[in-house]
């Protein structure tokens, strides 16, 4: 919070101001955490805050019910909801686990809330919900769906047809059943308000003429991300009628672009002087990346992580000219050499993600990245604060160097592809390396560890990672002490997710109150037993303790329960609304 | 007795030659979103491929969406014009067939064609119980190397993920339904 505002708020004279003035002051405080704090000051502030709150963030859709949300914040305009736990991304959560949008839309619609924005992550969305959404909220402007599923292009057609004021339709990495219909045609001719349109994840054909007409009549369009079905010549036409684009996601290029089409594309690209962000390229010939050379110096954001067809040397050739890059997502085919070049060219880099091009090491290639690339980046990019790095090997020495070079990390996620892999030079565990990271990076909020790790790394994390909010652990630790170090030490911990680590009941049950300060805990293939989970559930009625069974088809048989049986997947979270009613048979809530 | 032993040796079943059972490794977790998977080496005598490394469910932690979309180099040829050819084997049949998945509009189309090709029928599909009413169960191997029941995922996802088909028969088919 701004100091000036803090000072104002601490003055008791504030209570003599009319509500509208106080409300106006609150308008300057958008952060939901600060607003939560404000609402605790006094009854009158609670009331004023309630009615003036327009944006609400709900990190776990089962922590509260839609009815209670609406009762408290009747003037809600923007809602963010997250559903399935993070590990659902990696197939560890059954498809039917939950996270349904419908009850929320239903309640918001019935209460006539003036909803304008909806952002969803890992929720199950149905066409029915999208239809209801499109018909219920006249001022609806923005729909952002990330990693959701359950809907088809029919649902998109409802949104297109009925949301007269739609500004943003952003579909990121969703599983959408593409009925190859005419959803783009459903935007009425009068629809001219689009600012952002992203349908890159749609797998089917796209009605190109409908898309072109839509883009042509949307003068405010700043962000356009198309799917694979938009070929090169169509892309050229789109860019020609939208030279104001700031953010572009390209689809599919023919492998051998004719020189004439290529020239036309380059000419169109040259006119897009405002272009700052580029992504897509999922099926392109490398030569087509070169069409973007005219504007590459302007780019601040580049996502080539789906460009499996572009080889390392072409990636390097392009990226080295992107001197203003702040965000880079790329495949490990760029190699250590490529990262060294990035380090010397991209001095403004803040966020880097390096994804594995061959996750299961099927091709036994040698072009993946190692600790060498990571050290080079840390040395060359002083502004780096977020990293996600998949690599084949790592050393403590490298991590210690990285920590020295980059004490400003907020997010540090390292994934060594082979579980339990030690320092490849000393054969020791990587405890010291990660220890150096948490000790140096005082502002670290998110951490993922990997490689061979003992309880010691968790001792370091508990001791030094004072700002840590999210921790992901896999194949690490030796005893319950490891988990205890983290639970006792990391005061700001909100999300803890653990898989395949030897933590059991003693760690789980040591401090039940801790879970009230956290959003959720996930433990899979650990040592916790059914008995331990039951005891936890008994002692903490404000927690939902969910056991996800191996056997998808059946519940646990009451008379066959063995309390010593290890629980395969445990997911617990604080909630004010008790046991949810929509759990499928494979989930048992204790 | 010797004759009996010889017959057994030529029997087509799941598993490496010389092993007796379908073996299940408890590699961290046996089930994931909608997979009713049998974890077993699906090598049969007609194919030679290098022994596959044991794959751990959900590792490395790459989103399935991303995994499915960065495989274009390996499995798909350019565009749909070249078709999506996959091998189809049926338990008990002496040789395999090959079909082009892109020729079919959806599951019912595909299953009808398979029924004609191999002269069998497939039973009633339900999401909960799989195929009931027939000894034959249509399955496929996906990109992760798991054997999946045909029909569970959206058709487009299946087209992208399917490496080959196998029509299972008899006891192995029953095993799939129990999810063990």
XYZ file of C-alpha atoms in Angstrom:
770
model
C 0.000 0.000 0.000
C 1.156 3.491 -0.770
C 2.574 5.140 2.363
C 0.455 8.222 1.932
C -2.683 6.148 1.858
C -1.528 4.088 4.854
C -1.053 7.280 6.810
C -4.477 8.513 5.883
C -6.105 5.264 6.851
C -4.493 5.185 10.242
C -6.008 8.500 11.193
C -9.126 8.051 13.266
C -10.536 11.185 11.660
C -11.242 9.036 8.634
C -14.313 7.753 10.379
C -15.910 11.172 10.167
C -15.711 11.294 6.416
C -18.806 10.405 4.457
C -18.803 6.896 3.036
C -18.316 8.088 -0.540
C -15.020 9.701 0.364
C -13.758 6.587 2.103
C -14.912 4.545 -0.843
C -13.000 6.828 -3.171
C -9.860 6.275 -1.128
C -10.405 2.526 -1.297
C -10.515 2.803 -5.090
C -6.782 3.392 -5.005
C -6.243 0.030 -3.421
C -6.821 -2.597 -6.076
C -4.832 -5.468 -4.567
C -7.279 -7.983 -3.163
C -4.995 -8.779 -0.267
C -4.903 -5.167 0.832
C -8.646 -4.923 0.445
C -9.050 -8.012 2.626
C -7.002 -6.247 5.279
C -9.065 -3.067 4.993
C -12.266 -4.980 5.518
C -11.005 -6.186 8.881
C -10.433 -2.729 10.345
C -13.962 -1.983 11.498
C -17.608 -2.784 10.815
C -18.171 0.355 8.829
C -15.076 -0.177 6.737
C -16.131 -3.766 6.178
C -19.447 -2.560 4.831
C -17.997 0.142 2.623
C -15.385 -2.222 1.301
C -17.986 -4.863 0.526
C -20.096 -2.638 -1.647
C -17.180 -1.075 -3.436
C -15.375 -4.318 -4.208
C -15.525 -5.006 -7.912
C -12.779 -7.577 -8.370
C -12.630 -10.835 -6.493
C -10.027 -13.560 -6.748
C -10.936 -17.073 -5.563
C -7.915 -19.376 -5.612
C -9.934 -22.479 -4.830
C -13.523 -22.623 -6.030
C -14.440 -25.006 -3.203
C -13.275 -22.676 -0.446
C -16.485 -20.676 -0.675
C -19.888 -20.964 -2.289
C -21.244 -18.698 -5.029
C -24.151 -17.647 -2.793
C -21.890 -16.455 0.000
C -19.675 -14.654 -2.466
C -22.599 -12.741 -3.900
C -24.023 -11.934 -0.462
C -20.775 -10.346 0.536
C -19.865 -8.631 -2.724
C -23.081 -7.745 -4.499
C -21.351 -5.231 -6.781
C -18.994 -7.782 -8.196
C -17.844 -7.125 -11.737
C -14.760 -9.219 -12.199
C -14.307 -12.772 -10.927
C -11.300 -15.084 -11.068
C -11.843 -18.741 -10.211
C -9.448 -21.634 -10.019
C -10.631 -25.226 -9.895
C -8.514 -28.358 -10.086
C -5.259 -28.584 -8.171
C -2.062 -27.783 -10.071
C -1.008 -31.429 -10.497
C -4.105 -31.960 -12.654
C -1.931 -30.491 -15.414
C 0.172 -33.650 -15.263
C -2.631 -36.211 -15.336
C -2.572 -36.830 -11.584
C -6.194 -35.811 -11.006
C -9.120 -37.764 -12.433
C -10.940 -36.066 -15.256
C -14.231 -35.957 -13.365
C -12.763 -34.644 -10.079
C -14.714 -31.412 -10.120
C -14.292 -27.667 -10.524
C -17.565 -27.044 -12.329
C -18.367 -23.548 -13.469
C -22.110 -23.973 -13.763
C -23.189 -23.391 -10.148
C -21.299 -20.082 -10.224
C -22.902 -18.805 -13.401
C -26.262 -20.002 -12.221
C -26.009 -18.119 -8.929
C -24.552 -14.962 -10.477
C -27.256 -14.962 -13.095
C -30.092 -15.425 -10.590
C -28.741 -12.642 -8.388
C -28.425 -10.361 -11.416
C -24.831 -9.521 -10.627
C -23.363 -7.105 -13.176
C -20.584 -9.457 -14.209
C -18.164 -8.050 -16.752
C -15.081 -10.231 -16.526
C -14.547 -13.896 -15.858
C -11.153 -15.570 -15.621
C -11.033 -19.305 -15.088
C -8.214 -21.750 -14.581
C -8.565 -25.550 -14.540
C -12.336 -25.438 -14.380
C -14.862 -27.638 -16.111
C -16.912 -25.412 -18.362
C -19.932 -26.620 -20.319
C -21.586 -25.190 -23.407
C -24.666 -24.729 -21.261
C -22.727 -22.533 -18.842
C -21.306 -20.460 -21.668
C -24.762 -19.982 -23.105
C -26.182 -18.925 -19.752
C -23.228 -16.605 -19.266
C -23.738 -15.005 -22.661
C -27.408 -14.321 -21.970
C -27.214 -13.196 -18.344
C -24.766 -10.317 -18.249
C -25.398 -7.431 -20.570
C -22.144 -5.662 -19.853
C -19.997 -8.764 -20.181
C -16.622 -7.804 -21.626
C -13.949 -10.348 -20.976
C -13.646 -14.124 -20.875
C -10.292 -15.743 -20.178
C -10.117 -19.541 -19.987
C -6.860 -21.249 -19.083
C -6.470 -25.049 -19.072
C -10.208 -25.605 -18.919
C -12.217 -28.325 -20.604
C -15.733 -29.631 -21.073
C -16.947 -27.293 -23.777
C -17.117 -27.120 -27.533
C -17.113 -24.464 -30.221
C -20.910 -24.342 -29.786
C -20.321 -22.659 -26.456
C -18.013 -20.159 -28.139
C -20.719 -19.479 -30.690
C -23.086 -18.401 -27.871
C -20.492 -16.019 -26.504
C -19.832 -14.584 -29.949
C -23.504 -14.160 -30.747
C -24.840 -12.784 -27.478
C -22.119 -10.737 -25.781
C -22.652 -7.405 -27.464
C -19.864 -5.668 -25.610
C -17.268 -8.386 -25.802
C -13.730 -7.041 -25.695
C -11.718 -10.088 -24.833
C -11.981 -13.788 -25.651
C -8.774 -15.467 -24.591
C -8.536 -19.256 -24.772
C -5.231 -20.568 -23.461
C -4.333 -24.231 -23.697
C -7.879 -25.543 -23.284
C -9.185 -28.881 -24.472
C -12.037 -27.784 -26.689
C -14.097 -30.134 -28.753
C -14.039 -28.505 -32.127
C -17.286 -29.092 -33.984
C -15.848 -27.340 -37.007
C -18.881 -25.095 -36.904
C -19.172 -21.497 -37.749
C -18.615 -19.916 -34.386
C -16.650 -17.036 -35.877
C -19.614 -16.265 -38.077
C -21.695 -15.804 -34.940
C -20.120 -12.476 -34.130
C -22.786 -10.074 -35.421
C -21.793 -7.504 -38.038
C -22.378 -4.841 -35.432
C -19.668 -6.339 -33.229
C -16.714 -3.983 -33.388
C -15.468 -3.894 -29.816
C -12.938 -6.725 -29.815
C -9.573 -5.897 -28.298
C -8.224 -9.396 -27.776
C -8.990 -12.687 -29.533
C -7.044 -15.864 -28.863
C -8.224 -19.181 -30.273
C -4.837 -20.811 -30.806
C -5.862 -23.990 -29.006
C -8.721 -24.858 -31.365
C -7.845 -27.913 -33.366
C -10.293 -27.700 -36.215
C -10.730 -25.615 -39.304
C -11.338 -21.914 -39.146
C -13.676 -19.971 -41.367
C -11.065 -17.653 -42.809
C -13.409 -15.162 -44.436
C -15.412 -14.796 -41.212
C -12.171 -14.198 -39.340
C -10.953 -11.627 -41.851
C -14.233 -9.722 -41.752
C -14.200 -9.761 -37.959
C -10.656 -8.436 -37.783
C -11.383 -5.796 -40.407
C -14.271 -4.379 -38.384
C -12.405 -4.402 -35.047
C -10.294 -1.242 -35.032
C -9.400 -1.716 -31.358
C -7.973 -5.178 -31.844
C -4.595 -5.327 -30.150
C -4.094 -9.030 -29.606
C -4.800 -11.789 -32.129
C -3.733 -15.403 -31.732
C -4.937 -17.752 -34.406
C -4.873 -21.524 -34.607
C -3.036 -23.899 -36.904
C -5.737 -23.717 -39.531
C -4.814 -20.188 -40.571
C -2.305 -20.424 -43.406
C 0.288 -17.922 -44.497
C -1.675 -15.983 -47.079
C -4.619 -15.581 -44.699
C -2.228 -14.355 -42.017
C -0.885 -11.764 -44.449
C -4.380 -10.463 -45.138
C -5.165 -10.348 -41.416
C -2.056 -8.392 -40.598
C -2.702 -6.011 -43.446
C -6.041 -5.028 -42.026
C -4.758 -4.894 -38.463
C -1.411 -3.059 -38.509
C -2.209 -1.816 -34.986
C -1.631 -5.275 -33.500
C 0.547 -5.435 -30.411
C 0.365 -9.173 -29.787
C 0.298 -11.825 -32.501
C 0.040 -15.612 -32.396
C 0.661 -17.284 -35.725
C -0.606 -20.618 -36.859
C 0.546 -22.778 -39.648
C 2.712 -21.944 -42.574
C 3.121 -24.078 -45.615
C 6.488 -25.698 -45.618
C 7.580 -24.089 -48.789
C 6.231 -20.604 -48.988
C 6.307 -19.191 -52.479
C 8.628 -16.195 -52.725
C 5.708 -13.955 -53.668
C 3.596 -14.894 -50.620
C 6.645 -14.528 -48.459
C 7.299 -11.024 -49.814
C 3.700 -10.043 -49.172
C 3.929 -11.340 -45.606
C 7.119 -9.403 -44.943
C 5.531 -6.256 -46.290
C 2.528 -6.682 -43.994
C 4.766 -7.384 -41.010
C 6.847 -4.264 -41.646
C 3.712 -2.166 -41.207
C 3.035 -3.634 -37.763
C 5.279 -1.217 -35.968
C 3.430 -1.657 -32.690
C 3.987 -5.408 -32.535
C 5.651 -6.361 -29.254
C 4.666 -9.923 -28.613
C 4.909 -13.014 -30.811
C 3.830 -16.630 -30.250
C 2.527 -19.758 -31.969
C 4.604 -21.147 -34.825
C 3.467 -24.673 -34.137
C 3.827 -25.870 -37.683
C 6.159 -23.584 -39.510
C 9.128 -23.841 -41.706
C 12.083 -21.975 -40.211
C 12.302 -19.608 -43.161
C 8.984 -18.109 -42.131
C 10.365 -16.997 -38.804
C 12.734 -14.811 -40.796
C 9.763 -12.875 -42.151
C 9.606 -11.268 -38.720
C 13.133 -9.883 -38.782
C 11.931 -6.350 -39.587
C 10.205 -6.035 -36.221
C 12.209 -8.368 -33.996
C 14.045 -5.514 -32.342
C 10.740 -4.224 -31.017
C 9.712 -7.489 -29.424
C 9.412 -7.648 -25.659
C 7.760 -11.049 -25.509
C 8.524 -14.149 -27.549
C 6.989 -17.581 -27.126
C 8.517 -20.179 -29.411
C 7.889 -23.062 -27.050
C 5.559 -24.792 -29.482
C 7.859 -24.361 -32.468
C 9.032 -27.953 -32.561
C 9.911 -27.722 -36.216
C 12.379 -24.881 -35.910
C 15.855 -26.077 -35.167
C 18.227 -24.584 -32.645
C 20.366 -22.634 -35.070
C 17.344 -20.857 -36.581
C 16.050 -20.020 -33.116
C 19.401 -18.561 -32.170
C 19.645 -16.526 -35.372
C 16.310 -14.918 -34.596
C 16.553 -14.415 -30.857
C 19.952 -12.749 -30.974
C 18.369 -9.728 -32.644
C 15.593 -9.403 -30.088
C 17.490 -6.989 -27.923
C 14.469 -5.713 -26.021
C 13.134 -9.094 -25.003
C 11.692 -9.277 -21.487
C 9.951 -12.626 -21.746
C 11.244 -15.672 -23.610
C 9.639 -19.121 -23.730
C 11.614 -21.557 -25.798
C 12.409 -25.242 -26.338
C 15.646 -26.787 -25.117
C 16.637 -27.345 -28.731
C 18.193 -23.910 -28.426
C 20.946 -25.614 -26.424
C 23.508 -24.190 -24.013
C 25.199 -22.343 -26.858
C 21.913 -20.697 -27.728
C 21.345 -19.650 -24.148
C 24.803 -18.131 -24.030
C 23.846 -16.025 -27.033
C 20.561 -15.054 -25.384
C 22.561 -14.029 -22.323
C 24.754 -11.729 -24.376
C 21.937 -10.274 -26.492
C 18.871 -9.996 -24.285
C 19.891 -7.771 -21.434
C 16.334 -6.833 -20.551
C 15.264 -10.420 -19.960
C 13.014 -10.873 -16.917
C 11.338 -14.205 -17.467
C 12.742 -17.317 -19.128
C 11.111 -20.699 -19.646
C 12.981 -23.545 -21.319
C 10.760 -26.536 -22.119
C 11.885 -30.055 -23.042
C 11.500 -30.903 -26.712
C 11.878 -34.558 -25.893
C 10.335 -35.049 -22.423
C 10.769 -38.808 -22.333
C 14.237 -38.820 -23.812
C 13.049 -41.009 -26.635
C 15.478 -39.685 -29.146
C 18.500 -39.698 -26.898
C 19.576 -36.338 -28.222
C 22.391 -34.224 -26.955
C 20.952 -30.844 -27.664
C 19.074 -30.450 -24.394
C 20.284 -27.806 -21.985
C 22.466 -28.241 -18.922
C 23.772 -26.190 -16.027
C 26.019 -24.331 -18.441
C 23.102 -22.561 -20.094
C 21.540 -21.649 -16.764
C 24.746 -20.122 -15.434
C 25.228 -18.148 -18.651
C 21.736 -16.674 -18.425
C 22.162 -15.764 -14.770
C 25.428 -14.019 -15.556
C 24.169 -12.137 -18.584
C 20.657 -11.077 -17.593
C 20.653 -8.885 -14.481
C 16.895 -8.316 -14.520
C 15.955 -11.988 -14.514
C 13.374 -12.749 -11.823
C 11.405 -15.771 -13.075
C 12.704 -19.000 -14.453
C 11.323 -22.402 -15.414
C 14.134 -24.650 -16.602
C 13.939 -28.258 -17.759
C 17.381 -29.785 -18.090
C 19.272 -33.049 -18.177
C 21.726 -32.357 -15.401
C 22.746 -29.859 -12.739
C 25.539 -29.177 -10.261
C 25.708 -27.494 -6.860
C 28.477 -25.242 -8.116
C 26.245 -23.970 -10.913
C 23.329 -23.280 -8.580
C 25.579 -21.470 -6.140
C 26.854 -19.291 -8.991
C 23.328 -18.636 -10.202
C 22.306 -17.584 -6.700
C 25.209 -15.149 -6.525
C 24.431 -13.701 -9.949
C 20.665 -13.419 -9.495
C 19.537 -12.639 -5.974
C 16.315 -11.193 -7.350
C 14.491 -14.376 -8.229
C 10.796 -14.370 -7.376
C 10.079 -17.660 -9.141
C 12.653 -20.412 -9.464
C 11.551 -23.716 -10.940
C 14.136 -26.256 -11.881
C 13.191 -29.607 -13.319
C 15.926 -32.141 -13.889
C 14.352 -34.667 -16.223
C 15.610 -37.758 -14.465
C 14.230 -38.094 -10.916
C 16.770 -38.322 -8.074
C 19.663 -37.323 -10.266
C 22.624 -36.098 -8.197
C 25.197 -33.413 -8.991
C 26.645 -34.962 -12.125
C 30.206 -34.031 -11.231
C 30.397 -34.700 -7.496
C 27.562 -37.252 -7.297
C 26.306 -35.493 -4.201
C 22.796 -34.348 -3.507
C 21.738 -30.896 -4.697
C 20.874 -29.680 -1.178
C 23.648 -27.100 -1.140
C 22.749 -25.698 -4.522
C 19.092 -25.104 -3.706
C 20.145 -23.941 -0.257
C 22.197 -21.212 -1.890
C 19.218 -20.157 -3.989
C 16.853 -19.737 -1.037
C 19.482 -18.008 1.030
C 20.362 -15.454 -1.646
C 16.918 -14.841 -3.093
C 15.183 -13.164 -0.210
C 12.105 -12.347 -2.253
C 11.528 -15.892 -3.536
C 7.801 -16.646 -3.734
C 7.684 -19.799 -5.803
C 10.100 -22.730 -5.843
C 10.180 -26.146 -7.531
C 12.992 -28.503 -6.634
C 14.278 -31.648 -8.328
C 17.232 -33.991 -8.513
C 18.682 -35.914 -5.589
C 17.631 -34.133 -2.398
C 17.757 -35.077 1.275
C 15.974 -33.598 4.307
C 18.709 -30.982 4.435
C 17.384 -28.980 1.485
C 14.098 -28.597 3.390
C 15.980 -27.418 6.460
C 17.443 -24.666 4.284
C 14.075 -23.848 2.741
C 12.446 -23.602 6.156
C 15.269 -21.420 7.439
C 15.651 -18.993 4.579
C 12.610 -18.936 2.313
C 10.661 -16.427 4.375
C 8.534 -15.143 1.496
C 7.867 -18.519 -0.081
C 4.228 -19.018 -1.044
C 4.306 -22.049 -3.296
C 6.584 -25.090 -3.123
C 6.605 -28.143 -5.415
C 8.448 -31.257 -4.314
C 8.976 -34.483 -6.257
C 11.068 -37.555 -5.414
C 12.845 -35.775 -2.564
C 13.599 -36.004 1.137
C 14.311 -38.867 3.517
C 12.049 -38.564 6.562
C 9.116 -36.634 8.013
C 11.605 -34.057 9.243
C 11.904 -32.707 5.721
C 8.246 -31.796 5.444
C 8.221 -30.495 9.015
C 11.072 -28.078 8.338
C 8.987 -26.555 5.575
C 5.683 -26.412 7.463
C 7.314 -24.895 10.522
C 9.661 -22.541 8.733
C 7.816 -21.048 5.783
C 5.385 -18.678 7.409
C 3.896 -17.412 4.182
C 3.389 -20.800 2.590
C 0.063 -21.053 0.777
C 0.377 -24.004 -1.546
C 2.417 -27.124 -0.945
C 2.398 -29.958 -3.447
C 4.396 -33.132 -2.918
C 4.686 -36.324 -4.928
C 6.676 -39.527 -4.449
C 8.423 -38.442 -1.262
C 8.698 -40.346 2.024
C 6.610 -37.982 4.185
C 3.977 -39.550 6.376
C 1.472 -39.085 9.160
C 3.863 -37.564 11.672
C 4.569 -34.667 9.332
C 0.960 -34.381 8.199
C -0.448 -34.189 11.715
C 2.197 -32.208 13.562
C 0.529 -28.829 13.178
C -3.017 -29.025 11.972
C -3.544 -25.298 12.470
C -0.949 -24.590 9.786
C -3.396 -25.666 7.087
C -5.753 -22.894 8.042
C -3.098 -20.433 6.885
C -2.655 -22.235 3.584
C -4.819 -22.602 0.517
C -4.107 -26.286 -0.048
C -1.839 -29.286 0.380
C -1.358 -32.054 -2.156
C 0.425 -35.296 -1.378
C 0.583 -38.221 -3.779
C 2.543 -41.459 -3.523
C 3.855 -40.481 -0.122
C 3.678 -42.365 3.175
C 0.498 -40.935 4.661
C -2.100 -43.522 5.581
C -5.854 -43.553 5.651
C -5.754 -43.538 9.440
C -3.621 -40.428 9.469
C -5.941 -38.629 7.075
C -8.987 -39.587 9.114
C -7.379 -38.228 12.261
C -6.600 -34.998 10.456
C -10.147 -34.657 9.197
C -11.491 -35.215 12.727
C -9.220 -32.542 14.215
C -9.829 -29.988 11.500
C -13.489 -29.777 10.540
C -12.791 -26.592 8.567
C -10.711 -28.586 6.118
C -11.908 -30.712 3.270
C -9.677 -33.768 3.273
C -10.071 -35.549 -0.040
C -8.730 -38.985 -0.818
C -8.533 -39.718 -4.509
C -8.611 -43.435 -5.077
C -6.691 -45.512 -7.530
C -9.723 -47.475 -8.428
C -11.751 -44.992 -10.401
C -14.860 -47.050 -10.471
C -15.505 -47.704 -6.840
C -15.620 -45.980 -3.539
C -13.615 -47.385 -0.699
C -15.576 -50.242 0.784
C -16.434 -49.361 4.363
C -15.717 -52.794 5.743
C -12.539 -53.237 3.798
C -10.856 -50.054 4.934
C -7.513 -50.591 6.496
C -6.285 -47.588 8.384
C -2.733 -48.579 7.678
C -3.374 -48.489 3.963
C -1.319 -45.828 2.256
C -3.274 -43.112 0.606
C -2.406 -42.737 -3.034
C -3.525 -39.132 -3.483
C -4.433 -36.671 -0.763
C -5.723 -33.174 -1.434
C -6.761 -30.975 1.437
C -7.873 -27.365 1.522
C -9.470 -24.910 3.897
C -13.077 -24.053 3.230
C -15.911 -22.160 4.842
C -18.607 -24.191 3.198
C -17.850 -27.738 4.271
C -17.918 -30.890 2.186
C -18.701 -30.360 -1.446
C -21.637 -32.215 -2.915
C -20.305 -32.735 -6.425
C -17.454 -35.166 -5.781
C -17.322 -38.182 -8.118
C -17.177 -41.788 -6.843
C -13.389 -41.939 -6.982
C -13.083 -39.125 -4.446
C -13.781 -39.749 -0.762
C -14.091 -36.734 1.486
C -13.321 -37.638 5.071
C 1.561 -82.518 -23.643
C 4.335 -81.277 -25.917
C 1.779 -80.144 -28.441
C 0.056 -78.107 -25.766
C 3.291 -76.396 -24.808
C 3.967 -75.497 -28.434
C 0.559 -73.955 -28.820
C 1.180 -71.778 -25.820
C 4.423 -70.524 -27.309
C 2.691 -69.194 -30.397
C -0.203 -67.609 -28.545
C -0.418 -63.852 -29.079
C -0.739 -62.121 -25.767
C 0.350 -59.026 -23.951
C 3.804 -59.286 -22.496
C 7.295 -60.196 -23.556
C 7.788 -63.695 -24.861
C 8.619 -65.922 -21.929
C 6.706 -63.957 -19.312
C 3.541 -65.425 -17.918
C 1.454 -62.556 -16.650
C 0.484 -59.102 -17.525
C 2.629 -57.363 -14.983
C 1.756 -54.142 -13.326
C 4.410 -51.944 -11.961
C 3.375 -49.625 -9.250
C 5.326 -46.772 -10.642
C 4.094 -44.000 -8.368
C 0.510 -43.990 -9.473
C -1.555 -46.339 -11.529
C -4.285 -44.052 -12.562
C -4.568 -40.614 -13.927
C -7.303 -38.542 -15.394
C -9.351 -40.830 -17.525
C -6.962 -43.645 -18.117
C -7.912 -47.183 -17.281
C -4.421 -48.260 -18.104
C -2.696 -51.541 -17.974
C 0.950 -50.945 -17.528
C 2.712 -53.562 -19.499
C 5.163 -53.794 -22.280
C 3.106 -54.027 -25.391
C 5.691 -55.788 -27.478
C 4.443 -58.525 -29.679
C 6.399 -60.847 -31.857
C 5.758 -59.053 -35.097
C 7.512 -55.859 -34.053
C 11.020 -55.031 -33.056
C 11.484 -51.827 -31.132
C 14.031 -50.901 -28.459
C 12.974 -51.592 -24.844
C 11.075 -48.563 -23.659
C 12.281 -46.686 -20.592
C 9.849 -46.942 -17.701
C 7.671 -43.899 -17.891
C 6.457 -42.356 -14.680
C 2.961 -40.935 -14.690
C 2.941 -37.167 -14.771
C 6.700 -36.859 -15.137
C 8.358 -34.714 -16.281
C 5.817 -32.099 -15.211
C 4.824 -30.851 -18.620
C 1.161 -29.961 -19.223
C -0.620 -32.609 -21.303
C -1.758 -29.886 -23.676
C 1.866 -29.002 -24.343
C 2.966 -32.638 -24.638
C 0.261 -33.304 -27.183
C 1.092 -30.277 -29.257
C 4.847 -30.529 -29.478
C 4.789 -34.029 -30.894
C 4.119 -32.863 -34.432
C 7.646 -33.583 -35.537
C 7.450 -37.212 -34.624
C 4.065 -38.509 -35.500
C 2.299 -36.300 -37.963
C 3.444 -35.705 -41.485
C 2.645 -32.400 -43.153
C -0.977 -31.597 -43.004
C -3.973 -33.814 -43.273
C -3.356 -34.757 -46.889
C -0.984 -37.529 -45.893
C -3.422 -39.163 -43.529
C -2.997 -40.592 -40.080
C -2.028 -44.206 -40.683
C -2.039 -46.546 -37.728
C -1.659 -50.287 -37.418
C -4.581 -52.343 -36.161
C -4.088 -55.699 -34.523
C -6.720 -58.066 -33.291
C -6.064 -60.798 -30.776
C -6.122 -64.108 -32.577
C -5.752 -62.666 -36.073
C -2.647 -63.818 -37.950
C -1.680 -60.426 -39.406
C -2.227 -56.739 -38.807
C -4.056 -54.162 -40.867
C -3.420 -50.496 -41.410
C -6.040 -47.753 -41.495
C -6.114 -44.009 -42.042
C -7.783 -42.375 -39.057
C -8.391 -39.158 -40.955
C -10.863 -41.024 -43.167
C -13.279 -41.368 -40.301
C -15.513 -38.677 -38.960
C -15.708 -40.054 -35.447
C -15.818 -43.081 -33.219
C -18.947 -44.702 -34.609
C -17.543 -44.423 -38.128
C -14.252 -45.958 -37.030
C -15.796 -48.763 -35.027
C -18.155 -49.721 -37.836
C -15.188 -49.956 -40.199
C -13.229 -52.097 -37.742
C -16.191 -54.375 -37.197
C -16.420 -54.928 -40.944
C -12.697 -55.386 -41.395
C -12.266 -57.993 -38.694
C -15.759 -59.412 -38.658
C -16.671 -58.966 -35.029
C -18.887 -56.704 -33.037
C -17.979 -54.325 -30.321
C -20.744 -54.120 -27.700
C -22.376 -51.109 -26.031
C -20.176 -48.233 -24.923
C -20.774 -46.335 -21.727
C -18.371 -43.873 -20.167
C -18.599 -45.550 -16.815
C -18.332 -49.197 -17.766
C -16.604 -49.277 -21.139
C -17.810 -51.801 -23.696
C -20.363 -54.312 -22.505
C -21.929 -57.207 -24.311
C -19.028 -58.480 -26.363
C -15.826 -60.371 -25.858
C -14.007 -57.773 -27.903
C -12.781 -54.441 -26.584
C -11.254 -51.819 -28.886
C -8.179 -50.166 -27.408
C -5.365 -47.928 -28.567
C -1.861 -47.032 -27.521
C -1.392 -43.327 -26.902
C 1.682 -41.137 -27.111
C 2.572 -41.768 -23.495
C 2.725 -45.489 -24.206
C -0.445 -46.304 -22.306
C -3.224 -48.588 -23.557
C -6.500 -46.753 -23.511
C -10.102 -47.581 -24.180
C -11.330 -46.209 -27.508
C -14.055 -43.640 -27.029
C -13.112 -41.927 -23.778
C -11.518 -38.783 -25.147
C -12.794 -36.340 -27.796
C -12.204 -37.614 -31.329
C -9.673 -34.907 -32.234
C -7.616 -35.673 -29.179
C -7.718 -39.363 -30.059
C -6.559 -38.657 -33.631
C -3.554 -36.757 -32.348
C -2.654 -39.226 -29.660
C -3.278 -42.610 -31.184
C -0.199 -44.587 -32.180
C -1.858 -47.883 -32.914
C -5.019 -49.881 -32.286
C -5.569 -53.248 -30.753
C -8.784 -55.161 -30.477
C -8.466 -57.067 -27.271
C -10.267 -60.287 -26.709
C -11.267 -62.473 -23.811
C -9.713 -62.298 -20.357
C -7.440 -59.363 -21.042
C -10.410 -57.363 -22.224
C -12.244 -58.043 -18.966
C -9.217 -56.896 -16.944
C -9.422 -53.432 -18.458
C -12.833 -52.788 -16.989
C -11.846 -53.335 -13.390
C -9.253 -50.600 -13.307
C -6.863 -52.593 -11.171
